[in-house]
XYZ file of C-alpha atoms in Angstrom:
540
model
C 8.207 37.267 -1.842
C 9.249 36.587 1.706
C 10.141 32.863 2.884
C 11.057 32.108 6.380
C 11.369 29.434 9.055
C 8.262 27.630 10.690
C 8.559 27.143 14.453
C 10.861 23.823 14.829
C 9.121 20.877 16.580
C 10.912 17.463 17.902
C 10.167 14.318 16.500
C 11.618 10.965 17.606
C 11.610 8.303 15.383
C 10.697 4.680 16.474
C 14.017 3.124 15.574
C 16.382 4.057 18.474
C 19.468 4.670 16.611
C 18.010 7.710 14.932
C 16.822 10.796 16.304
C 15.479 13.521 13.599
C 14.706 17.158 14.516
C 12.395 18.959 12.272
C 9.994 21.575 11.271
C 6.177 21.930 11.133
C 3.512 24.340 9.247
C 0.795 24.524 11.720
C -0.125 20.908 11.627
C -0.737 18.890 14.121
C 0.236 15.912 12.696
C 4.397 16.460 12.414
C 5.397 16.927 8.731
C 8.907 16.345 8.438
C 11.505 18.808 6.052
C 12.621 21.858 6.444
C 9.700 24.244 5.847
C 9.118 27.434 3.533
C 6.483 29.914 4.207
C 5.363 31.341 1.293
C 3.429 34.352 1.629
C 3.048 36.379 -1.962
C 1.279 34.609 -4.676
C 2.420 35.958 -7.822
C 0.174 37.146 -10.319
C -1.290 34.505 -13.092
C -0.161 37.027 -16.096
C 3.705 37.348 -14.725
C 6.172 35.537 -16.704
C 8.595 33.816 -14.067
C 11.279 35.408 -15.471
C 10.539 38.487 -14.769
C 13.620 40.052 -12.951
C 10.927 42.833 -11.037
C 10.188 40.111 -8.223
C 13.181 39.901 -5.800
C 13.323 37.564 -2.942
C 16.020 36.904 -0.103
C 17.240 33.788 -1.189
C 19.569 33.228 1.887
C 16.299 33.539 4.083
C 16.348 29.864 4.045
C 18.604 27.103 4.251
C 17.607 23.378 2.556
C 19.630 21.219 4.733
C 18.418 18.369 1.824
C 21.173 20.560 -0.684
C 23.630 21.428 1.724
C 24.285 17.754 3.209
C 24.511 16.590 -0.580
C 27.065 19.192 -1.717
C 29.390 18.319 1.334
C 28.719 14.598 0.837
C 29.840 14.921 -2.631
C 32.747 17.522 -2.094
C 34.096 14.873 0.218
C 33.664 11.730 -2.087
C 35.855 13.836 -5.169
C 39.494 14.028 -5.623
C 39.439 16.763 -7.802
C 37.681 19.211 -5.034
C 39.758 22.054 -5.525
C 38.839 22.252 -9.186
C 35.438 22.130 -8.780
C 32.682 24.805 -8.009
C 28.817 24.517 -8.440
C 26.636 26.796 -10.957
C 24.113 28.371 -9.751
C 22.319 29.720 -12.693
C 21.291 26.219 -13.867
C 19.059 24.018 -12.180
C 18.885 19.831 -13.821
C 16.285 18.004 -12.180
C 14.226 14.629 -12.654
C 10.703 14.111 -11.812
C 9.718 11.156 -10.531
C 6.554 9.045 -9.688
C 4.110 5.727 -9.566
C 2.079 5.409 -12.435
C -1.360 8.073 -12.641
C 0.214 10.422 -9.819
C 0.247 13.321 -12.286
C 3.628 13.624 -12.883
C 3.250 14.566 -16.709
C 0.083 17.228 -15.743
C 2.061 18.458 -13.273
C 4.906 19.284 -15.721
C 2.080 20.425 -18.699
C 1.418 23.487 -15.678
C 5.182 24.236 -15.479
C 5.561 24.986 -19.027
C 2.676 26.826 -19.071
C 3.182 29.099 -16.612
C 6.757 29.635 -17.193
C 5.581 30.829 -20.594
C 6.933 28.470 -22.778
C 4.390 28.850 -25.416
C 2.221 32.038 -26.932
C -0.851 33.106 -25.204
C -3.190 32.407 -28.303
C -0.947 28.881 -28.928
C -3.070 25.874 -28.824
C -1.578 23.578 -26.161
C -2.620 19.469 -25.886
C -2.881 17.925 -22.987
C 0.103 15.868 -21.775
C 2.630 17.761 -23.736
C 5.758 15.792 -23.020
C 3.676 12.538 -24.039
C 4.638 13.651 -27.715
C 4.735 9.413 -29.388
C 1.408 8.392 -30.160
C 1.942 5.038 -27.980
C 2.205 7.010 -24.997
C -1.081 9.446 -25.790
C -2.877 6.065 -26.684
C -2.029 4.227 -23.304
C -2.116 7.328 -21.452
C 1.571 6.401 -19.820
C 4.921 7.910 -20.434
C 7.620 5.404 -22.102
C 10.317 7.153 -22.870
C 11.898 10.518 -20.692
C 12.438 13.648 -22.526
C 14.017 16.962 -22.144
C 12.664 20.308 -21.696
C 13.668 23.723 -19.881
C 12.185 26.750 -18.318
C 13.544 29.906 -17.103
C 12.366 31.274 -13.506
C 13.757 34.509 -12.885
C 17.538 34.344 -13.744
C 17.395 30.550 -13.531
C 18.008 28.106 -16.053
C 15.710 24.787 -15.033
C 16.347 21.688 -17.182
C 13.437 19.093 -16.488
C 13.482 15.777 -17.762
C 9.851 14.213 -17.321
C 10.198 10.216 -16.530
C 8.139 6.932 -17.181
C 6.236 6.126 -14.053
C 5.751 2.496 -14.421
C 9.121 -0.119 -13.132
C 9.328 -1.842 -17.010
C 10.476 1.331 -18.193
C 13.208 1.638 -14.846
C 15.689 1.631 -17.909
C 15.002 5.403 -18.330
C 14.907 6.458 -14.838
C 18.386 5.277 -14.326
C 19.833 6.739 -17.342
C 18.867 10.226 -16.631
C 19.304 10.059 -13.090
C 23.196 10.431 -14.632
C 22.200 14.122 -15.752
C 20.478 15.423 -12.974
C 21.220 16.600 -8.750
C 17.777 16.427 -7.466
C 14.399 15.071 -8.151
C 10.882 16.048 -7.589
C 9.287 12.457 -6.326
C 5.665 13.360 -7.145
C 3.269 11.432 -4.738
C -0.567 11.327 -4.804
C -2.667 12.935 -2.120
C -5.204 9.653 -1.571
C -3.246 6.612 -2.295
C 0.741 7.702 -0.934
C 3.704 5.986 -1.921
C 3.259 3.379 -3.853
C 5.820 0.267 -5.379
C 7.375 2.443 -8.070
C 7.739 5.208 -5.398
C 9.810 2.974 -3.753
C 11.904 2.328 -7.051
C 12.535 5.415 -8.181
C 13.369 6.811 -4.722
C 15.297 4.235 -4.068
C 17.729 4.925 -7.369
C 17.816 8.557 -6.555
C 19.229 8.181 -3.010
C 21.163 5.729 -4.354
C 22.756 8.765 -6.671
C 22.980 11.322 -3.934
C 20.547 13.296 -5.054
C 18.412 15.932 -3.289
C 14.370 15.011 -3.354
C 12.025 17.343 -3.237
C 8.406 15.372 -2.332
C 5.439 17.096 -4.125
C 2.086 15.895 -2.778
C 0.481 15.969 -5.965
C -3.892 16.161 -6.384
C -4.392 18.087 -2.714
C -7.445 19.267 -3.868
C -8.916 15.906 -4.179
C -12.065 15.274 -1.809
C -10.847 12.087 0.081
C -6.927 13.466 0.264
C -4.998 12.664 3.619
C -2.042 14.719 3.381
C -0.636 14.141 6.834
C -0.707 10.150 5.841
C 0.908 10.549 2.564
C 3.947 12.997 4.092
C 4.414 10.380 7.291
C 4.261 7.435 5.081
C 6.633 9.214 2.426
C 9.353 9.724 5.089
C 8.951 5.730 6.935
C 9.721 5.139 2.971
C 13.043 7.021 3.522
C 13.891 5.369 6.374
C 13.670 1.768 4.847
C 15.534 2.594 2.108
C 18.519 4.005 4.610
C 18.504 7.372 3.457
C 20.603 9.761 5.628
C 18.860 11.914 7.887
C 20.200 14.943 5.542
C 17.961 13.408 2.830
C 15.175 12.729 5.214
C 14.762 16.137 6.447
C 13.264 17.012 2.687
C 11.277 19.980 1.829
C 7.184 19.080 1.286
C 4.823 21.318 -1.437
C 1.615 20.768 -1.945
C 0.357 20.722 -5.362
C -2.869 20.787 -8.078
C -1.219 19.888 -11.046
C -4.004 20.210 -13.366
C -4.954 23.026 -11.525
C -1.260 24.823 -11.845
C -1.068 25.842 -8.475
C 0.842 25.037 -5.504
C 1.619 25.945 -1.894
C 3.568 25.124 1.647
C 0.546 24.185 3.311
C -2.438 21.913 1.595
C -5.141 23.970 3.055
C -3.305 27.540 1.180
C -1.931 27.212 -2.464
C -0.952 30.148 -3.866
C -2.690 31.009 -7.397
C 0.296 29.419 -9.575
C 3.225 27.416 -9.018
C 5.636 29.776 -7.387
C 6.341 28.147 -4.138
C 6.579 24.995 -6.259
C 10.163 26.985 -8.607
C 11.366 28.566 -5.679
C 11.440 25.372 -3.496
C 13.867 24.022 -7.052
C 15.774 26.924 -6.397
C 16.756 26.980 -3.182
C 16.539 23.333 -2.507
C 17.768 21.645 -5.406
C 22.022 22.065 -5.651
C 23.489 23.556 -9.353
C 25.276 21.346 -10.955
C 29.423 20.390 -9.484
C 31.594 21.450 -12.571
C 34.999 21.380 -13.805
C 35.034 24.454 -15.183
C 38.963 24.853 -16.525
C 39.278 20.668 -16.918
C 39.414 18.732 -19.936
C 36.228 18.167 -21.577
C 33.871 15.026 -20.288
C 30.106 14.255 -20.965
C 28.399 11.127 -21.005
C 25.640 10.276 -23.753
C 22.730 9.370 -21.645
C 20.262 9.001 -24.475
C 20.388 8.959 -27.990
C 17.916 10.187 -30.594
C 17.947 9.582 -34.394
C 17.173 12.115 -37.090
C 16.493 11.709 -40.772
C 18.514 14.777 -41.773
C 21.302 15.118 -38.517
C 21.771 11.115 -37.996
C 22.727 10.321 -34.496
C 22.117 12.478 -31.935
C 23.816 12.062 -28.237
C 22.090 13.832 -25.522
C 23.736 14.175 -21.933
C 25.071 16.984 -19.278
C 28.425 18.227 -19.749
C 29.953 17.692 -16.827
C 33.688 19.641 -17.240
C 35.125 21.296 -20.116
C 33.741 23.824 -23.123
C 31.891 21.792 -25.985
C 32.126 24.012 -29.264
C 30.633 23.846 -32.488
C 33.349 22.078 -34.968
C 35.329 20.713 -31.823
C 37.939 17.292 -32.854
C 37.010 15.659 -29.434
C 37.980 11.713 -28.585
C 35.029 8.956 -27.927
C 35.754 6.596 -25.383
C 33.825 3.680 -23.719
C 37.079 2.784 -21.035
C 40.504 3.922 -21.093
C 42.131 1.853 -24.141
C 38.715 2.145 -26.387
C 38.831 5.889 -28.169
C 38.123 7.098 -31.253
C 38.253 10.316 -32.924
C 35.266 12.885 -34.019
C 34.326 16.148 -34.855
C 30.883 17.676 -33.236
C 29.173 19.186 -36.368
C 26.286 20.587 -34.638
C 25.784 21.650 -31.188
C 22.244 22.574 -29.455
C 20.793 23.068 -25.689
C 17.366 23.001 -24.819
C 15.269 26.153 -24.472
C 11.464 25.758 -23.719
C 10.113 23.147 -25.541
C 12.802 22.508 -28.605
C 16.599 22.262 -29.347
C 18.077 25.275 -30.183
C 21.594 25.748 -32.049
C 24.810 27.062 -29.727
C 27.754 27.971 -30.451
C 29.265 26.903 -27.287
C 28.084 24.648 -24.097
C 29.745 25.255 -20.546
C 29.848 23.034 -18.151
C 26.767 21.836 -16.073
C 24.449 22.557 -18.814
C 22.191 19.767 -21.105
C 22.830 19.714 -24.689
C 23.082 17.651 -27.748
C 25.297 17.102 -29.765
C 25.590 15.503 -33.613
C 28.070 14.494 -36.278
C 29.012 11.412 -33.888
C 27.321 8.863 -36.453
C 28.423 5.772 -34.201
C 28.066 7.283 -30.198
C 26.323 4.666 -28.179
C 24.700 5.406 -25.081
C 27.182 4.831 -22.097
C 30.176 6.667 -24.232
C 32.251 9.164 -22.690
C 32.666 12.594 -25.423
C 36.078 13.977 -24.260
C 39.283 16.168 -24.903
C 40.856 15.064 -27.770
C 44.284 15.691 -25.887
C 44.076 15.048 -22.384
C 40.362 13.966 -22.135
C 39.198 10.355 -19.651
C 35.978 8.743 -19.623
C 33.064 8.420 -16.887
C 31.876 5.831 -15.558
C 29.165 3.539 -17.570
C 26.000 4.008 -17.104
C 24.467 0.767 -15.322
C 20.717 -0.651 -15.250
C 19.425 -3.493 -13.524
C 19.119 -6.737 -15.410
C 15.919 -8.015 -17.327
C 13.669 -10.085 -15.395
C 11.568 -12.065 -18.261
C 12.333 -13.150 -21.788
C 10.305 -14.137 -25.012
C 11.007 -15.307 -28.437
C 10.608 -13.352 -31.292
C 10.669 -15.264 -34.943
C 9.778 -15.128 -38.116
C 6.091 -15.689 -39.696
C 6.045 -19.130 -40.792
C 2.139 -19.365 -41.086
C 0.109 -19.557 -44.434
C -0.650 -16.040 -44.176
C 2.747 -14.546 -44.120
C 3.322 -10.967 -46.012
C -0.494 -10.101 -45.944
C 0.097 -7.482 -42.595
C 3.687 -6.255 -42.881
C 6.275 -5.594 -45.016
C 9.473 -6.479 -43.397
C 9.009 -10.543 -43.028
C 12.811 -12.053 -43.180
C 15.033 -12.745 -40.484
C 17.416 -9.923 -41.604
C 14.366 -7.323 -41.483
C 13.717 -8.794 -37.768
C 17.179 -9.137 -36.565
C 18.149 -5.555 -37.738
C 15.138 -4.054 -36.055
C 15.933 -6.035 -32.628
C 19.413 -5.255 -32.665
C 19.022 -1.465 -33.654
C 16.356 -1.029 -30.228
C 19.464 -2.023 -28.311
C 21.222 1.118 -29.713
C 18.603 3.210 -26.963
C 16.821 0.657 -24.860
C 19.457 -0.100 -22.683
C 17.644 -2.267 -20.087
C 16.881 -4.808 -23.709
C 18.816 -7.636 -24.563
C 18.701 -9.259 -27.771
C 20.482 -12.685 -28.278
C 20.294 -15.105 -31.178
C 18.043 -18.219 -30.575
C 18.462 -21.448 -31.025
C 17.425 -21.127 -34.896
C 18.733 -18.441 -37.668
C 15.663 -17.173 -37.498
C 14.568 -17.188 -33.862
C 16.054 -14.084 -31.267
C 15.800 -14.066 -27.820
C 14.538 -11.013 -26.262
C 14.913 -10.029 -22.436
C 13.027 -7.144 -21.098
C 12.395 -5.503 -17.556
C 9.188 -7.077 -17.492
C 6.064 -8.113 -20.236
C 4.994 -4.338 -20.903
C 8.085 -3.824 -21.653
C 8.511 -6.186 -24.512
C 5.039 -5.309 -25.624
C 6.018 -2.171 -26.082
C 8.337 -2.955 -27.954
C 6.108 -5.765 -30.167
C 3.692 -2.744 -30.393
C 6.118 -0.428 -32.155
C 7.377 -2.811 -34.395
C 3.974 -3.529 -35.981
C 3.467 -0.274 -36.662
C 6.515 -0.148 -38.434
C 5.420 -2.622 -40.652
C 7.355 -5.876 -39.307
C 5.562 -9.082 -39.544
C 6.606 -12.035 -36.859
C 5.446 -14.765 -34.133
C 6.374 -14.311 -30.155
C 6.367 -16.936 -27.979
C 5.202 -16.968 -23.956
C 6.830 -14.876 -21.113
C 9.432 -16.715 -19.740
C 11.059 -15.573 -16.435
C 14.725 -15.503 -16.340
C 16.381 -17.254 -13.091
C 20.043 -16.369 -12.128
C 22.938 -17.942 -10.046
C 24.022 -16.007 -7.260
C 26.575 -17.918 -4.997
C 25.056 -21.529 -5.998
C 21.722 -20.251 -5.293
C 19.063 -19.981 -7.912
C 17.481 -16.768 -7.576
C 14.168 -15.897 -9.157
C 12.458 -12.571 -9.722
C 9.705 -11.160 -7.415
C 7.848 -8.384 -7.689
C 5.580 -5.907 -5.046
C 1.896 -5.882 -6.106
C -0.885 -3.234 -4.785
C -4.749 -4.112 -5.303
C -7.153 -1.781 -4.486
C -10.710 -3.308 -5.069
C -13.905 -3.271 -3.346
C -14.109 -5.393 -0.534
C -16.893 -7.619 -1.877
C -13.922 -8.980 -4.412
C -11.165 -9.035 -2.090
C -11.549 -12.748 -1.653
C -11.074 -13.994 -5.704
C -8.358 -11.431 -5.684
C -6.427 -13.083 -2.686
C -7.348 -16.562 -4.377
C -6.048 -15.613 -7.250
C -2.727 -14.434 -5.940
C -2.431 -17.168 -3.713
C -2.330 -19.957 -6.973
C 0.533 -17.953 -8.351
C 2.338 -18.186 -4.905
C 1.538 -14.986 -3.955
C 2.604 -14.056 -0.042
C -0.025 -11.446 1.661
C 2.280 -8.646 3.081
C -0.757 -6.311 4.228
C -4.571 -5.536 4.129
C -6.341 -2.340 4.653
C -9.513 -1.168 4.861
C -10.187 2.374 3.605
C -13.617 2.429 2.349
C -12.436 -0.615 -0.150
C -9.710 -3.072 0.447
C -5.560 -2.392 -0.248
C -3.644 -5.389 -0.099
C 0.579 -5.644 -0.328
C 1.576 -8.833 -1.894
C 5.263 -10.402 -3.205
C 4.597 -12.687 -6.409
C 6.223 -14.363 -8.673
C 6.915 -12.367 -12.133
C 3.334 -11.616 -13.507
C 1.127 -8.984 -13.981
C -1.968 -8.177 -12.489
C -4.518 -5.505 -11.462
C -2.602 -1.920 -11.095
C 0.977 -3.822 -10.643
C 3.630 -1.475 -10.766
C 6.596 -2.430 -9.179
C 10.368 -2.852 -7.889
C 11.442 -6.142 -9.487
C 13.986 -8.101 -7.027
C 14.997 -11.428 -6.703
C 14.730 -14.255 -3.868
C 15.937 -17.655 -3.682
């Protein structure tokens, strides 16, 4: 496996302050990032951790990784202390709703040979809760791992639509790059712009897969151009905007540096993680930290807090001190202790630092708590999420018909079950109405809550909601109300009830194009329509 250096071209960009040198695969359309060439497919049958393939891995420099160490070397105190592994790789992927982020990911556990040859392997393997297989969406992240040669890769597959931002900015906690997965046709797209916008928020090095290439109408040149004016707006630095590009097929499970040559598999797709995604900054010899991003519950283990280590050893049996700030601690003793290998949890004795685990016998950890030394250990930093945009009213059934769907019908049945989603859902608030027997809920947006309403009837609660209301906010003596970014794509014969319709709910046209049908841009008030996905802000 060789990778080397395309032939740099120059590239000006239209806002004068910023100049941007990059590189180009034969195109003549500039693609910006620093380019690999990849020029030996590797053989379907080859595990990728086979150690007989060797490549020169300082061949090629990812200026993406190499500006984001040094930014965050500079940023810590503790820089003598720390050091970066390089045999573990945490990383996020990212994307709008229907870009194929969880396909994409089905191929990388495939071909990393995470299951048997003869095993029989669903579609959209990470969509394990039967909500998300119904819907055909991803709700709620989850961990896996792969191994690629003598690499550790910890993936942690996200929800793709802005109700569910929650997640995304939870695990964006564990992780020092993403893969922002963007279709071939359609480009980026208003959760693009959310989730990309929270990662360089973070630091963290992107990697921008250009996902479907082997779709008839795709316009790869478009989708890479419009990708990096995306960076731009969102004032990335021009480290971060000089990103690496691969072109994939997820359901096809291959990939390449170029969209008119893929290879056979998704090698150039792990070796770009390699070498452009940073290992994880560690405190090897410091007192042990790690944050509980997420939380799982078990009928035999109880509580289980998941989350990246971040200094320290975690052992099996280990007293360690659970804090939320400074003067809030309390004492525990980790009972069980497991990491993730392929597709399940698998017991360890010990954790180092950098590495994904999870650990139980913590029977009240909350997400947002800090697991530490029981000496000398300090907390991180809570994890924050943006605030809920839209609230409903959740009570109890008071019709004649009450008991004949559900079990679970009293207000202490309803108010457990809202308070207990708080324990995980941390973008939910719960508050008590004005009634014993009416709760407020506040969500990131309606699908959120339905979610939510959704689960809960399967469970066997019975209750009434009321209407979507949208929650205003006081910002300097200014009231501030939620907006969201809306895409339509509809034939152009309907483009005119769709603008009508848009316009009654104060809609503001932000862009039209014609490609064959009609894509309009709108800002709206809180409210969902066709295909909205979207970055929820607020405007006076």
């Amino acid at each position: 496996m060789e990778m080397t250096m395309a032939t740099p071209i120059s590239f000006t960009n239209p806002n004068p302050t910023r100049n941007f040198s990059f590189s180009s695969p034969r195109l003549r359309t500039p693609f910006f990032g620093p380019t690999l060439s990849y020029s030996a497919p590797i053989a379907k049958k080859t595990p990728f951790n086979s150690r007989s393939r060797n490549s020169n891995r300082n061949s090629v420099k990812c200026s993406v990784s190499e500006a984001t160490e040094a930014a965050r070397e500079a940023a810590t105190e503790r820089r003598s202390q720390l050091m970066r592994r390089s045999d573990i790789r945490n990383i996020a992927i990212v994307a709008h709703v229907d870009h194929g982020k969880t396909t994409l990911v089905d191929s990388m556990l495939k071909q990393a040979k995470v299951f048997r040859d003869n095993q029989f392997v669903q579609e959209r393997i990470m969509d394990s809760n039967d909500l998300e297989r119904e819907r055909g969406i991803t709700i709620l992240s989850k961990n896996t791992s792969i191994t690629y040669k003598d690499t550790k890769i910890n993936i942690i597959d996200t929800p793709g639509h802005s109700d569910f931002g929650g997640e995304v900015e939870r695990v964006l906690n564990m992780v020092e790059g993403v893969l922002l997965v963007v279709d071939s046709v359609e480009g980026p797209m208003p959760q693009t712009r959310f989730v990309l916008k929270k990662a360089l928020e973070f630091g963290h090095a992107v990697v921008v897969v250009v996902n479907k290439i082997d779709r008839p109408s795709a316009r790869p040149e478009f989708v890479v151009n419009s990708t990096f004016e995306l960076f731009i707006e969102l004032n990335a630095s021009d480290e971060q905007c000089d990103f690496q590009v691969i072109y994939a097929s997820g359901i096809k499970g291959k990939a390449g540096l170029a969209p008119d040559n893929l290879a056979e598999d998704l090698g150039p797709l792990f070796e770009t993680i390699v070498r452009c995604i940073p290992g994880p900054h560690i405190d090897k010899d410091g007192p042990l930290q790690m944050l509980a991003t997420n939380i799982e519950v078990d009928g035999h283990k109880g509580r289980i807090a998941i989350g990246r280590l971040h200094a320290g050893v975690l052992r099996r049996g280990m007293d360690v001190k659970v804090c939320t700030t400074e003067d809030t601690c309390r004492y525990a003793k980790v009972s069980e202790l497991f990491v993730y290998e392929k597709f399940s949890r698998v017991g360890a004795e010990a954790v180092e630092a950098g590495d994904i685990c999870a650990v139980c016998g913590i029977s009240d950890i909350q997400i947002g708590e800090t697991i530490a030394d029981k000496i000398s250990g300090t907390p991180l930093p809570a994890i924050k999420v943006e605030e809920p945009t839209v609230k409903m009213a959740f009570s109890i059934n008071t019709s004649p018909f009450v008991g004949r769907e559900g079990k679970y019908v009293t207000s202490r049945n309803l108010r457990d079950r809202l308070y207990r989603e708080l324990e995980r859902n941390l973008a939910m608030k719960v508050e008590d109405g004005e009634t014993s027997d009416t709760f407020i809920v506040s969500g990131r947006g309606t699908l959120h809550i339905t979610i939510l309403i959704e689960n809960m009837r399967r469970e066997g609660y019975e209750f009434m909601v009321g209407p979507p209301k949208v929650i205003n906010k006081k910002v300097d003596d200014k009231l501030l109300e939620p907006y969201e970014i809306a895409t339509v794509e509809v034939p152009e014969a309907h483009t005119g009830p769709v603008v009508e319709l848009l316009g009654k709910r104060r809609g503001l046209m932000l862009d039209m194009q014609g490609l064959g049908y009609v894509k309009c841009a709108f800002w709206q008030d809180f409210i969902s329509v066709i295909r909205l996905c979207s970055t929820s802000n607020w405007i006076s």
